[in-house]
Amino acid sequence: MRVVIAEDSVLLREGLTRLLTDRGHDVVAGVGDGDALIKTITELDGQGELPDVVVADVRMPPTHTDEGVRAAVQLRKAHPGLGVLVLSQYVEERYATELLAGSSRGVGYLLKDRVAEVREFVDAVVRVAQGGTALDPEVVAQLLGRSRKQDVLAGLTPREREVLGLMAEGRTNSAIARQLVVSDGAVEKHVSNIFLKLGLSQSDGDHRRVLAVLTYLNS
């Protein structure tokens, strides 16, 4: 896996680099601001060496507000095949929904505290690089809490909402079953009901999982 890291804290940037390289991944560049990130990705793409995933802080210089996430959104539009995982100190709903508003593939939003859980963090980076989704449980909880007020969710049972929340974290049906201490078949039934109630047909294919989450978050 080829990674570019965008983080203005040199200590954290070096730490992330070490975490990934120690596990056999190739960190091809590390930058400290959004402009440098866009420039680096543009140059790598011109050389035919676009990385698999970008890991970027939401807030970077010069204003330390939204430079990182805006660069991430811009890169996702310019390079649909590029995975983007953003890191944030706190749950910032506006940035999370902005990032999730585009393509449903290869996107992640994690709190920085999650980096301490090394295995889960690296798994999330790999999942996003492979076109999957990785959303922090705290992000999911806040966005789903707001979404529960919307009519589109009225038909979902509490258990179905719980299953959808775990889906949003990028968990497989088997992992959801272990978390809820139920059978795989029970989870499959809940997932099918969620798809049905949210109007997602079989023609949507494997993307139904992400489409279901996005429907929830954007409702």
Short mmCIF file of C-alpha atoms in Angstrom, two decimals, residues 33-118:
data_model
loop_
_atom_site.label_atom_id
_atom_site.label_comp_id
_atom_site.label_asym_id
_atom_site.label_seq_id
_atom_site.Cartn_x
_atom_site.Cartn_y
_atom_site.Cartn_z
CA ASP A 33 -0.35 21.69 4.72
CA GLY A 34 -3.23 21.35 2.27
CA ASP A 35 -1.54 23.13 -0.65
CA ALA A 36 1.51 20.90 -0.36
CA LEU A 37 -0.77 17.86 -0.29
CA ILE A 38 -2.53 18.82 -3.53
CA LYS A 39 0.80 19.68 -5.19
CA THR A 40 2.33 16.35 -4.14
CA ILE A 41 -0.62 14.27 -5.37
CA THR A 42 -0.68 16.19 -8.68
CA GLU A 43 3.03 15.55 -9.19
CA LEU A 44 2.76 11.86 -8.32
CA ASP A 45 -0.20 11.46 -10.65
CA GLY A 46 1.78 13.13 -13.45
CA GLN A 47 4.50 10.54 -12.91
CA GLY A 48 1.96 7.73 -13.04
CA GLU A 49 2.55 6.99 -9.34
CA LEU A 50 -0.73 8.02 -7.71
CA PRO A 51 -0.77 6.58 -4.15
CA ASP A 52 -3.47 4.25 -2.87
CA VAL A 53 -4.53 6.48 0.00
CA VAL A 54 -4.03 9.88 1.61
CA VAL A 55 -4.13 10.29 5.40
CA ALA A 56 -4.81 13.96 6.19
CA ASP A 57 -5.50 16.11 9.23
CA VAL A 58 -8.74 18.10 8.99
CA ARG A 59 -7.09 21.30 10.26
CA MET A 60 -3.76 22.45 8.84
CA PRO A 61 -1.89 25.71 8.16
CA PRO A 62 -2.23 28.53 7.48
CA THR A 63 -5.52 29.08 9.35
CA HIS A 64 -5.85 25.69 11.06
CA THR A 65 -9.57 25.55 10.24
CA ASP A 66 -10.56 23.36 7.30
CA GLU A 67 -7.57 23.32 4.91
CA GLY A 68 -7.05 19.59 5.29
CA VAL A 69 -10.61 18.48 4.65
CA ARG A 70 -11.01 20.92 1.75
CA ALA A 71 -7.89 19.50 0.15
CA ALA A 72 -9.29 15.99 0.73
CA VAL A 73 -12.60 16.88 -0.93
CA GLN A 74 -10.78 18.45 -3.88
CA LEU A 75 -8.57 15.40 -4.30
CA ARG A 76 -11.54 13.02 -4.21
CA LYS A 77 -13.16 14.97 -7.04
CA ALA A 78 -9.98 15.08 -9.13
CA HIS A 79 -8.92 11.48 -8.43
CA PRO A 80 -11.98 9.25 -7.77
CA GLY A 81 -9.79 6.18 -7.30
CA LEU A 82 -7.73 7.78 -4.51
CA GLY A 83 -8.64 6.70 -0.98
CA VAL A 84 -8.87 9.55 1.55
CA LEU A 85 -8.82 9.10 5.31
CA VAL A 86 -9.06 12.28 7.40
CA LEU A 87 -8.12 12.62 11.06
CA SER A 88 -9.71 15.08 13.47
CA GLN A 89 -9.26 15.99 17.11
CA TYR A 90 -13.03 16.27 17.57
CA VAL A 91 -16.16 15.22 15.70
CA GLU A 92 -16.95 18.02 13.27
CA GLU A 93 -20.24 17.15 11.59
CA ARG A 94 -20.00 19.69 8.79
CA TYR A 95 -16.63 18.38 7.64
CA ALA A 96 -17.71 14.75 7.95
CA THR A 97 -20.83 15.23 5.84
CA GLU A 98 -18.92 17.31 3.28
CA LEU A 99 -16.38 14.53 2.86
CA LEU A 100 -19.09 11.88 2.58
CA ALA A 101 -21.20 13.83 0.10
CA GLY A 102 -19.22 12.68 -2.95
CA SER A 103 -18.29 9.21 -4.13
CA SER A 104 -19.16 6.37 -1.79
CA ARG A 105 -15.84 4.57 -2.25
CA GLY A 106 -12.56 4.95 -0.41
CA VAL A 107 -13.40 7.40 2.34
CA GLY A 108 -12.71 7.51 6.07
CA TYR A 109 -13.07 9.89 9.03
CA LEU A 110 -11.39 8.97 12.32
CA LEU A 111 -10.67 10.77 15.55
CA LYS A 112 -6.97 11.12 16.32
CA ASP A 113 -7.40 9.14 19.53
CA ARG A 114 -8.08 6.12 17.31
CA VAL A 115 -4.45 6.18 16.15
CA ALA A 116 -3.45 4.79 19.55
CA GLU A 117 -5.36 1.62 18.67
CA VAL A 118 -2.67 0.73 16.17
#
